[in-house]
Amino acid sequence: MYRLMQPSDQAAVLALWQSQRGDTEEFARNAVERFAGEQNVYVAEENDEIVAVALAVPVTLQGRTGSYLYGLCGQGSLILAGLLDYLCAQQKLRGAGFTVAVPTGAEQAALLQDKGFARAFALRCLSREVDRNLWSQADFDSVTAKKLCELRQRFWSDTVQLSPDRMAVVLGDLYSRGATIVSSEQGYGIYFRKEDTLYFVEMMAEDDRSAEKLMEAAREKEVIVEKAVITVGAAQTLFLGEGTRQDYGMIRFDGEPFDVSESYMRLMLES
């Protein structure tokens, strides 16, 4: 039987999540309660036992309402496929015209494809040397979740958007893993430093030079940095023509399809 999670199910859902995904109880609880909200958690039940779970996190894209499929886990591909169909059907009744996802591996990508999902939201990954420039100034860790949503809308409006409350959960997770946000009037970037390299998981800016200044400011802050590895949306104009294209997300339309060839999705609380 497929149904919405009830409050009495939470302990079983958290236990299943931890055993299947290897996350901490705190992370799982945050995902269920704050990222999705208990009213957006779907479960499969067999013999009075929760055997699969999936979250339908509300998102928007191009002014349309949809869902982000997250945390899909459980035993048995038939059960997962049934839960996926049930989730999409119920969300459609709530007004969601599409469902997006970031598959956790080839097996899940194949399952999603069988259920009508198609590849979308490709990324581009590139490397750059970072020059030393004492004159490149920027702010650090001053961007709130609400501001980040506004900046994404400003720099690439064709973006899968979370609400500020849900983006706050994502930011909290990023910070807990050591992320830093560098920002200026011309753009922003979110990066992790590992040894002499800055790994930018998201960067948006007015132009290439504005992005370079952000990297230079980050180099001055981190001191021992020589290069950056930057991930941007495949359709973004930053460093156009550079880098390697990578698969990232998928989408299923349960309403009228629309063009997502230049759409961007990132920072979706991937664990």
C-alpha positions as protocol buffer text, in pm:
chain_id: "A"
residue {
  index: 1
  type: MET
  ca { x: 0 y: 0 z: 0 }
}
residue {
  index: 2
  type: TYR
  ca { x: 121 y: 348 z: -90 }
}
residue {
  index: 3
  type: ARG
  ca { x: 23 y: 647 z: 122 }
}
residue {
  index: 4
  type: LEU
  ca { x: 138 y: 966 z: 288 }
}
residue {
  index: 5
  type: MET
  ca { x: 353 y: 929 z: 597 }
}
residue {
  index: 6
  type: GLN
  ca { x: 171 y: 967 z: 927 }
}
residue {
  index: 7
  type: PRO
  ca { x: 336 y: 1106 z: 1244 }
}
residue {
  index: 8
  type: SER
  ca { x: 341 y: 754 z: 1392 }
}
residue {
  index: 9
  type: ASP
  ca { x: 552 y: 638 z: 1094 }
}
residue {
  index: 10
  type: GLN
  ca { x: 841 y: 876 z: 1151 }
}
residue {
  index: 11
  type: ALA
  ca { x: 1064 y: 649 z: 1359 }
}
residue {
  index: 12
  type: ALA
  ca { x: 1033 y: 369 z: 1102 }
}
residue {
  index: 13
  type: VAL
  ca { x: 1095 y: 611 z: 815 }
}
residue {
  index: 14
  type: LEU
  ca { x: 1409 y: 751 z: 979 }
}
residue {
  index: 15
  type: ALA
  ca { x: 1538 y: 401 z: 1054 }
}
residue {
  index: 16
  type: LEU
  ca { x: 1480 y: 288 z: 694 }
}
residue {
  index: 17
  type: TRP
  ca { x: 1646 y: 605 z: 559 }
}
residue {
  index: 18
  type: GLN
  ca { x: 1955 y: 553 z: 776 }
}
residue {
  index: 19
  type: SER
  ca { x: 1991 y: 186 z: 687 }
}
residue {
  index: 20
  type: GLN
  ca { x: 1944 y: 244 z: 314 }
}
residue {
  index: 21
  type: ARG
  ca { x: 2133 y: 569 z: 265 }
}
residue {
  index: 22
  type: GLY
  ca { x: 2387 y: 572 z: 548 }
}
residue {
  index: 23
  type: ASP
  ca { x: 2295 y: 923 z: 665 }
}
residue {
  index: 24
  type: THR
  ca { x: 2281 y: 1027 z: 1029 }
}
residue {
  index: 25
  type: GLU
  ca { x: 1949 y: 1045 z: 1210 }
}
residue {
  index: 26
  type: GLU
  ca { x: 1989 y: 1423 z: 1231 }
}
residue {
  index: 27
  type: PHE
  ca { x: 2032 y: 1454 z: 855 }
}
residue {
  index: 28
  type: ALA
  ca { x: 1736 y: 1224 z: 786 }
}
residue {
  index: 29
  type: ARG
  ca { x: 1514 y: 1413 z: 1032 }
}
residue {
  index: 30
  type: ASN
  ca { x: 1611 y: 1746 z: 875 }
}
residue {
  index: 31
  type: ALA
  ca { x: 1528 y: 1610 z: 530 }
}
residue {
  index: 32
  type: VAL
  ca { x: 1187 y: 1481 z: 638 }
}
residue {
  index: 33
  type: GLU
  ca { x: 1078 y: 1763 z: 868 }
}
residue {
  index: 34
  type: ARG
  ca { x: 1239 y: 2075 z: 724 }
}
residue {
  index: 35
  type: PHE
  ca { x: 1346 y: 2007 z: 365 }
}
residue {
  index: 36
  type: ALA
  ca { x: 1033 y: 1828 z: 248 }
}
residue {
  index: 37
  type: GLY
  ca { x: 786 y: 1870 z: 533 }
}
residue {
  index: 38
  type: GLU
  ca { x: 598 y: 1570 z: 669 }
}
residue {
  index: 39
  type: GLN
  ca { x: 303 y: 1645 z: 441 }
}
residue {
  index: 40
  type: ASN
  ca { x: 527 y: 1569 z: 142 }
}
residue {
  index: 41
  type: VAL
  ca { x: 666 y: 1232 z: 252 }
}
residue {
  index: 42
  type: TYR
  ca { x: 532 y: 918 z: 82 }
}
residue {
  index: 43
  type: VAL
  ca { x: 578 y: 560 z: 201 }
}
residue {
  index: 44
  type: ALA
  ca { x: 518 y: 205 z: 84 }
}
residue {
  index: 45
  type: GLU
  ca { x: 382 y: -33 z: 348 }
}
residue {
  index: 46
  type: GLU
  ca { x: 379 y: -413 z: 343 }
}
residue {
  index: 47
  type: ASN
  ca { x: 259 y: -632 z: 630 }
}
residue {
  index: 48
  type: ASP
  ca { x: 236 y: -326 z: 857 }
}
residue {
  index: 49
  type: GLU
  ca { x: 602 y: -240 z: 788 }
}
residue {
  index: 50
  type: ILE
  ca { x: 743 y: 67 z: 608 }
}
residue {
  index: 51
  type: VAL
  ca { x: 949 y: -77 z: 321 }
}
residue {
  index: 52
  type: ALA
  ca { x: 1014 y: 230 z: 103 }
}
residue {
  index: 53
  type: VAL
  ca { x: 1009 y: 608 z: 132 }
}
residue {
  index: 54
  type: ALA
  ca { x: 1033 y: 908 z: -101 }
}
residue {
  index: 55
  type: LEU
  ca { x: 1012 y: 1284 z: -52 }
}
residue {
  index: 56
  type: ALA
  ca { x: 834 y: 1526 z: -285 }
}
residue {
  index: 57
  type: VAL
  ca { x: 997 y: 1862 z: -210 }
}
residue {
  index: 58
  type: PRO
  ca { x: 806 y: 2161 z: -355 }
}
residue {
  index: 59
  type: VAL
  ca { x: 1002 y: 2354 z: -620 }
}
residue {
  index: 60
  type: THR
  ca { x: 936 y: 2602 z: -898 }
}
residue {
  index: 61
  type: LEU
  ca { x: 1078 y: 2632 z: -1250 }
}
residue {
  index: 62
  type: GLN
  ca { x: 990 y: 2897 z: -1508 }
}
residue {
  index: 63
  type: GLY
  ca { x: 699 y: 3007 z: -1291 }
}
residue {
  index: 64
  type: ARG
  ca { x: 558 y: 2654 z: -1276 }
}
residue {
  index: 65
  type: THR
  ca { x: 500 y: 2442 z: -966 }
}
residue {
  index: 66
  type: GLY
  ca { x: 665 y: 2104 z: -938 }
}
residue {
  index: 67
  type: SER
  ca { x: 831 y: 1854 z: -706 }
}
residue {
  index: 68
  type: TYR
  ca { x: 1187 y: 1745 z: -639 }
}
residue {
  index: 69
  type: LEU
  ca { x: 1203 y: 1370 z: -583 }
}
residue {
  index: 70
  type: TYR
  ca { x: 1448 y: 1312 z: -299 }
}
residue {
  index: 71
  type: GLY
  ca { x: 1551 y: 1028 z: -70 }
}
residue {
  index: 72
  type: LEU
  ca { x: 1390 y: 749 z: -273 }
}
residue {
  index: 73
  type: CYS
  ca { x: 1498 y: 430 z: -97 }
}
residue {
  index: 74
  type: GLY
  ca { x: 1370 y: 88 z: -7 }
}
residue {
  index: 75
  type: GLN
  ca { x: 1389 y: -274 z: -114 }
}
residue {
  index: 76
  type: GLY
  ca { x: 1265 y: -402 z: -447 }
}
residue {
  index: 77
  type: SER
  ca { x: 1250 y: -219 z: -777 }
}
residue {
  index: 78
  type: LEU
  ca { x: 878 y: -293 z: -824 }
}
residue {
  index: 79
  type: ILE
  ca { x: 794 y: -135 z: -489 }
}
residue {
  index: 80
  type: LEU
  ca { x: 1008 y: 170 z: -567 }
}
residue {
  index: 81
  type: ALA
  ca { x: 852 y: 202 z: -913 }
}
residue {
  index: 82
  type: GLY
  ca { x: 504 y: 186 z: -764 }
}
residue {
  index: 83
  type: LEU
  ca { x: 589 y: 442 z: -498 }
}
residue {
  index: 84
  type: LEU
  ca { x: 732 y: 672 z: -765 }
}
residue {
  index: 85
  type: ASP
  ca { x: 414 y: 653 z: -975 }
}
residue {
  index: 86
  type: TYR
  ca { x: 199 y: 712 z: -668 }
}
residue {
  index: 87
  type: LEU
  ca { x: 404 y: 1014 z: -560 }
}
residue {
  index: 88
  type: CYS
  ca { x: 388 y: 1175 z: -905 }
}
residue {
  index: 89
  type: ALA
  ca { x: 14 y: 1112 z: -935 }
}
residue {
  index: 90
  type: GLN
  ca { x: -59 y: 1258 z: -591 }
}
residue {
  index: 91
  type: GLN
  ca { x: 161 y: 1560 z: -653 }
}
residue {
  index: 92
  type: LYS
  ca { x: -14 y: 1619 z: -986 }
}
residue {
  index: 93
  type: LEU
  ca { x: -345 y: 1635 z: -797 }
}
residue {
  index: 94
  type: ARG
  ca { x: -184 y: 1903 z: -581 }
}
residue {
  index: 95
  type: GLY
  ca { x: -92 y: 2107 z: -890 }
}
residue {
  index: 96
  type: ALA
  ca { x: 261 y: 1987 z: -965 }
}
residue {
  index: 97
  type: GLY
  ca { x: 322 y: 1973 z: -1339 }
}
residue {
  index: 98
  type: PHE
  ca { x: 666 y: 1812 z: -1324 }
}
residue {
  index: 99
  type: THR
  ca { x: 901 y: 1616 z: -1104 }
}
residue {
  index: 100
  type: VAL
  ca { x: 1279 y: 1661 z: -1107 }
}
residue {
  index: 101
  type: ALA
  ca { x: 1542 y: 1430 z: -958 }
}
residue {
  index: 102
  type: VAL
  ca { x: 1915 y: 1376 z: -919 }
}
residue {
  index: 103
  type: PRO
  ca { x: 1973 y: 1000 z: -953 }
}
residue {
  index: 104
  type: THR
  ca { x: 2207 y: 851 z: -694 }
}
residue {
  index: 105
  type: GLY
  ca { x: 2358 y: 608 z: -943 }
}
residue {
  index: 106
  type: ALA
  ca { x: 2310 y: 417 z: -1268 }
}
residue {
  index: 107
  type: GLU
  ca { x: 2054 y: 179 z: -1117 }
}
residue {
  index: 108
  type: GLN
  ca { x: 1829 y: 460 z: -996 }
}
residue {
  index: 109
  type: ALA
  ca { x: 1876 y: 651 z: -1323 }
}
residue {
  index: 110
  type: ALA
  ca { x: 1752 y: 343 z: -1511 }
}
residue {
  index: 111
  type: LEU
  ca { x: 1450 y: 314 z: -1280 }
}
residue {
  index: 112
  type: LEU
  ca { x: 1365 y: 681 z: -1330 }
}
residue {
  index: 113
  type: GLN
  ca { x: 1400 y: 647 z: -1707 }
}
residue {
  index: 114
  type: ASP
  ca { x: 1162 y: 350 z: -1704 }
}
residue {
  index: 115
  type: LYS
  ca { x: 914 y: 572 z: -1517 }
}
residue {
  index: 116
  type: GLY
  ca { x: 918 y: 849 z: -1777 }
}
residue {
  index: 117
  type: PHE
  ca { x: 1207 y: 1065 z: -1659 }
}
residue {
  index: 118
  type: ALA
  ca { x: 1446 y: 1213 z: -1917 }
}
residue {
  index: 119
  type: ARG
  ca { x: 1794 y: 1358 z: -1872 }
}
residue {
  index: 120
  type: ALA
  ca { x: 1807 y: 1735 z: -1813 }
}
residue {
  index: 121
  type: PHE
  ca { x: 2005 y: 2003 z: -1626 }
}
residue {
  index: 122
  type: ALA
  ca { x: 2347 y: 1900 z: -1756 }
}
residue {
  index: 123
  type: LEU
  ca { x: 2649 y: 2066 z: -1595 }
}
residue {
  index: 124
  type: ARG
  ca { x: 2988 y: 2178 z: -1722 }
}
residue {
  index: 125
  type: CYS
  ca { x: 3305 y: 2125 z: -1518 }
}
residue {
  index: 126
  type: LEU
  ca { x: 3625 y: 2320 z: -1588 }
}
residue {
  index: 127
  type: SER
  ca { x: 3959 y: 2401 z: -1427 }
}
residue {
  index: 128
  type: ARG
  ca { x: 4130 y: 2739 z: -1403 }
}
residue {
  index: 129
  type: GLU
  ca { x: 4449 y: 2875 z: -1255 }
}
residue {
  index: 130
  type: VAL
  ca { x: 4374 y: 3145 z: -997 }
}
residue {
  index: 131
  type: ASP
  ca { x: 4592 y: 3454 z: -1016 }
}
residue {
  index: 132
  type: ARG
  ca { x: 4702 y: 3645 z: -710 }
}
residue {
  index: 133
  type: ASN
  ca { x: 4537 y: 3988 z: -697 }
}
residue {
  index: 134
  type: LEU
  ca { x: 4534 y: 4186 z: -372 }
}
residue {
  index: 135
  type: TRP
  ca { x: 4286 y: 4430 z: -524 }
}
residue {
  index: 136
  type: SER
  ca { x: 4010 y: 4172 z: -574 }
}
residue {
  index: 137
  type: GLN
  ca { x: 3773 y: 4224 z: -283 }
}
residue {
  index: 138
  type: ALA
  ca { x: 3464 y: 4026 z: -185 }
}
residue {
  index: 139
  type: ASP
  ca { x: 3244 y: 3937 z: 109 }
}
residue {
  index: 140
  type: PHE
  ca { x: 3246 y: 3593 z: 270 }
}
residue {
  index: 141
  type: ASP
  ca { x: 2957 y: 3396 z: 420 }
}
residue {
  index: 142
  type: SER
  ca { x: 2726 y: 3698 z: 417 }
}
residue {
  index: 143
  type: VAL
  ca { x: 2462 y: 3553 z: 181 }
}
residue {
  index: 144
  type: THR
  ca { x: 2145 y: 3432 z: 352 }
}
residue {
  index: 145
  type: ALA
  ca { x: 1920 y: 3160 z: 212 }
}
residue {
  index: 146
  type: LYS
  ca { x: 1667 y: 3423 z: 103 }
}
residue {
  index: 147
  type: LYS
  ca { x: 1941 y: 3626 z: -65 }
}
residue {
  index: 148
  type: LEU
  ca { x: 2076 y: 3318 z: -242 }
}
residue {
  index: 149
  type: CYS
  ca { x: 1733 y: 3251 z: -391 }
}
residue {
  index: 150
  type: GLU
  ca { x: 1721 y: 3614 z: -508 }
}
residue {
  index: 151
  type: LEU
  ca { x: 2071 y: 3595 z: -659 }
}
residue {
  index: 152
  type: ARG
  ca { x: 1984 y: 3279 z: -851 }
}
residue {
  index: 153
  type: GLN
  ca { x: 1675 y: 3450 z: -987 }
}
residue {
  index: 154
  type: ARG
  ca { x: 1884 y: 3750 z: -1089 }
}
residue {
  index: 155
  type: PHE
  ca { x: 2173 y: 3570 z: -1257 }
}
residue {
  index: 156
  type: TRP
  ca { x: 1992 y: 3269 z: -1408 }
}
residue {
  index: 157
  type: SER
  ca { x: 1617 y: 3289 z: -1368 }
}
residue {
  index: 158
  type: ASP
  ca { x: 1567 y: 2956 z: -1549 }
}
residue {
  index: 159
  type: THR
  ca { x: 1665 y: 2769 z: -1232 }
}
residue {
  index: 160
  type: VAL
  ca { x: 1489 y: 2503 z: -1027 }
}
residue {
  index: 161
  type: GLN
  ca { x: 1414 y: 2706 z: -714 }
}
residue {
  index: 162
  type: LEU
  ca { x: 1359 y: 2597 z: -356 }
}
residue {
  index: 163
  type: SER
  ca { x: 1181 y: 2819 z: -106 }
}
residue {
  index: 164
  type: PRO
  ca { x: 1410 y: 3021 z: 126 }
}
residue {
  index: 165
  type: ASP
  ca { x: 1319 y: 2793 z: 418 }
}
residue {
  index: 166
  type: ARG
  ca { x: 1424 y: 2485 z: 223 }
}
residue {
  index: 167
  type: MET
  ca { x: 1735 y: 2657 z: 86 }
}
residue {
  index: 168
  type: ALA
  ca { x: 1830 y: 2727 z: 449 }
}
residue {
  index: 169
  type: VAL
  ca { x: 1843 y: 2350 z: 506 }
}
residue {
  index: 170
  type: VAL
  ca { x: 2073 y: 2313 z: 203 }
}
residue {
  index: 171
  type: LEU
  ca { x: 2299 y: 2596 z: 322 }
}
residue {
  index: 172
  type: GLY
  ca { x: 2318 y: 2448 z: 670 }
}
residue {
  index: 173
  type: ASP
  ca { x: 2431 y: 2119 z: 521 }
}
residue {
  index: 174
  type: LEU
  ca { x: 2688 y: 2290 z: 297 }
}
residue {
  index: 175
  type: TYR
  ca { x: 2832 y: 2487 z: 588 }
}
residue {
  index: 176
  type: SER
  ca { x: 2849 y: 2173 z: 803 }
}
residue {
  index: 177
  type: ARG
  ca { x: 3065 y: 2017 z: 532 }
}
residue {
  index: 178
  type: GLY
  ca { x: 3299 y: 2317 z: 516 }
}
residue {
  index: 179
  type: ALA
  ca { x: 3158 y: 2530 z: 235 }
}
residue {
  index: 180
  type: THR
  ca { x: 3230 y: 2903 z: 197 }
}
residue {
  index: 181
  type: ILE
  ca { x: 3027 y: 3161 z: 2 }
}
residue {
  index: 182
  type: VAL
  ca { x: 3218 y: 3441 z: -169 }
}
residue {
  index: 183
  type: SER
  ca { x: 3009 y: 3726 z: -307 }
}
residue {
  index: 184
  type: SER
  ca { x: 3018 y: 4074 z: -460 }
}
residue {
  index: 185
  type: GLU
  ca { x: 2776 y: 4300 z: -643 }
}
residue {
  index: 186
  type: GLN
  ca { x: 2876 y: 4121 z: -964 }
}
residue {
  index: 187
  type: GLY
  ca { x: 2825 y: 3761 z: -857 }
}
residue {
  index: 188
  type: TYR
  ca { x: 2879 y: 3483 z: -605 }
}
residue {
  index: 189
  type: GLY
  ca { x: 3031 y: 3140 z: -570 }
}
residue {
  index: 190
  type: ILE
  ca { x: 3002 y: 2851 z: -325 }
}
residue {
  index: 191
  type: TYR
  ca { x: 3319 y: 2651 z: -279 }
}
residue {
  index: 192
  type: PHE
  ca { x: 3503 y: 2388 z: -79 }
}
residue {
  index: 193
  type: ARG
  ca { x: 3878 y: 2410 z: -35 }
}
residue {
  index: 194
  type: LYS
  ca { x: 4088 y: 2095 z: -57 }
}
residue {
  index: 195
  type: GLU
  ca { x: 4463 y: 2146 z: -32 }
}
residue {
  index: 196
  type: ASP
  ca { x: 4559 y: 2401 z: -302 }
}
residue {
  index: 197
  type: THR
  ca { x: 4231 y: 2381 z: -497 }
}
residue {
  index: 198
  type: LEU
  ca { x: 3897 y: 2560 z: -464 }
}
residue {
  index: 199
  type: TYR
  ca { x: 3604 y: 2343 z: -574 }
}
residue {
  index: 200
  type: PHE
  ca { x: 3315 y: 2568 z: -675 }
}
residue {
  index: 201
  type: VAL
  ca { x: 2988 y: 2374 z: -665 }
}
residue {
  index: 202
  type: GLU
  ca { x: 2798 y: 2680 z: -787 }
}
residue {
  index: 203
  type: MET
  ca { x: 2907 y: 3006 z: -946 }
}
residue {
  index: 204
  type: MET
  ca { x: 2706 y: 3283 z: -1106 }
}
residue {
  index: 205
  type: ALA
  ca { x: 2836 y: 3622 z: -1218 }
}
residue {
  index: 206
  type: GLU
  ca { x: 2780 y: 3899 z: -1467 }
}
residue {
  index: 207
  type: ASP
  ca { x: 3077 y: 3795 z: -1680 }
}
residue {
  index: 208
  type: ASP
  ca { x: 3401 y: 3595 z: -1676 }
}
residue {
  index: 209
  type: ARG
  ca { x: 3607 y: 3875 z: -1521 }
}
residue {
  index: 210
  type: SER
  ca { x: 3358 y: 3913 z: -1233 }
}
residue {
  index: 211
  type: ALA
  ca { x: 3388 y: 3539 z: -1169 }
}
residue {
  index: 212
  type: GLU
  ca { x: 3768 y: 3559 z: -1181 }
}
residue {
  index: 213
  type: LYS
  ca { x: 3767 y: 3837 z: -921 }
}
residue {
  index: 214
  type: LEU
  ca { x: 3562 y: 3618 z: -689 }
}
residue {
  index: 215
  type: MET
  ca { x: 3818 y: 3339 z: -727 }
}
residue {
  index: 216
  type: GLU
  ca { x: 4105 y: 3583 z: -669 }
}
residue {
  index: 217
  type: ALA
  ca { x: 3942 y: 3713 z: -351 }
}
residue {
  index: 218
  type: ALA
  ca { x: 3891 y: 3355 z: -235 }
}
residue {
  index: 219
  type: ARG
  ca { x: 4258 y: 3283 z: -304 }
}
residue {
  index: 220
  type: GLU
  ca { x: 4362 y: 3575 z: -82 }
}
residue {
  index: 221
  type: LYS
  ca { x: 4137 y: 3446 z: 196 }
}
residue {
  index: 222
  type: GLU
  ca { x: 4253 y: 3085 z: 172 }
}
residue {
  index: 223
  type: VAL
  ca { x: 4621 y: 3180 z: 113 }
}
residue {
  index: 224
  type: ILE
  ca { x: 4755 y: 2849 z: -18 }
}
residue {
  index: 225
  type: VAL
  ca { x: 4548 y: 2820 z: -335 }
}
residue {
  index: 226
  type: GLU
  ca { x: 4662 y: 2790 z: -695 }
}
residue {
  index: 227
  type: LYS
  ca { x: 4367 y: 2665 z: -897 }
}
residue {
  index: 228
  type: ALA
  ca { x: 3991 y: 2626 z: -905 }
}
residue {
  index: 229
  type: VAL
  ca { x: 3760 y: 2356 z: -1034 }
}
residue {
  index: 230
  type: ILE
  ca { x: 3429 y: 2517 z: -1127 }
}
residue {
  index: 231
  type: THR
  ca { x: 3091 y: 2359 z: -1197 }
}
residue {
  index: 232
  type: VAL
  ca { x: 2832 y: 2563 z: -1386 }
}
residue {
  index: 233
  type: GLY
  ca { x: 2517 y: 2483 z: -1579 }
}
residue {
  index: 234
  type: ALA
  ca { x: 2590 y: 2357 z: -1929 }
}
residue {
  index: 235
  type: ALA
  ca { x: 2391 y: 2644 z: -2079 }
}
residue {
  index: 236
  type: GLN
  ca { x: 2541 y: 2917 z: -1859 }
}
residue {
  index: 237
  type: THR
  ca { x: 2752 y: 3175 z: -2040 }
}
residue {
  index: 238
  type: LEU
  ca { x: 3035 y: 3183 z: -1783 }
}
residue {
  index: 239
  type: PHE
  ca { x: 3358 y: 3051 z: -1938 }
}
residue {
  index: 240
  type: LEU
  ca { x: 3165 y: 2957 z: -2251 }
}
residue {
  index: 241
  type: GLY
  ca { x: 3327 y: 2684 z: -2455 }
}
residue {
  index: 242
  type: GLU
  ca { x: 3537 y: 2557 z: -2165 }
}
residue {
  index: 243
  type: GLY
  ca { x: 3501 y: 2238 z: -1965 }
}
residue {
  index: 244
  type: THR
  ca { x: 3347 y: 1895 z: -1990 }
}
residue {
  index: 245
  type: ARG
  ca { x: 2973 y: 1829 z: -2002 }
}
residue {
  index: 246
  type: GLN
  ca { x: 2835 y: 1605 z: -1725 }
}
residue {
  index: 247
  type: ASP
  ca { x: 2495 y: 1451 z: -1666 }
}
residue {
  index: 248
  type: TYR
  ca { x: 2324 y: 1570 z: -1350 }
}
residue {
  index: 249
  type: GLY
  ca { x: 1944 y: 1572 z: -1323 }
}
residue {
  index: 250
  type: MET
  ca { x: 1628 y: 1428 z: -1476 }
}
residue {
  index: 251
  type: ILE
  ca { x: 1271 y: 1548 z: -1526 }
}
residue {
  index: 252
  type: ARG
  ca { x: 929 y: 1391 z: -1574 }
}
residue {
  index: 253
  type: PHE
  ca { x: 633 y: 1594 z: -1697 }
}
residue {
  index: 254
  type: ASP
  ca { x: 291 y: 1515 z: -1554 }
}
residue {
  index: 255
  type: GLY
  ca { x: 143 y: 1835 z: -1695 }
}
residue {
  index: 256
  type: GLU
  ca { x: 210 y: 2020 z: -2021 }
}
residue {
  index: 257
  type: PRO
  ca { x: 579 y: 1971 z: -2118 }
}
residue {
  index: 258
  type: PHE
  ca { x: 797 y: 2281 z: -2158 }
}
residue {
  index: 259
  type: ASP
  ca { x: 1149 y: 2353 z: -2280 }
}
residue {
  index: 260
  type: VAL
  ca { x: 1417 y: 2289 z: -2017 }
}
residue {
  index: 261
  type: SER
  ca { x: 1717 y: 2281 z: -2252 }
}
residue {
  index: 262
  type: GLU
  ca { x: 1870 y: 2587 z: -2081 }
}
residue {
  index: 263
  type: SER
  ca { x: 1735 y: 2520 z: -1732 }
}
residue {
  index: 264
  type: TYR
  ca { x: 1968 y: 2482 z: -1435 }
}
residue {
  index: 265
  type: MET
  ca { x: 1946 y: 2272 z: -1121 }
}
residue {
  index: 266
  type: ARG
  ca { x: 2201 y: 2238 z: -842 }
}
residue {
  index: 267
  type: LEU
  ca { x: 2239 y: 2236 z: -459 }
}
residue {
  index: 268
  type: MET
  ca { x: 1954 y: 1991 z: -404 }
}
residue {
  index: 269
  type: LEU
  ca { x: 2072 y: 1858 z: -65 }
}
residue {
  index: 270
  type: GLU
  ca { x: 2269 y: 1573 z: -217 }
}
residue {
  index: 271
  type: SER
  ca { x: 2425 y: 1364 z: 56 }
}
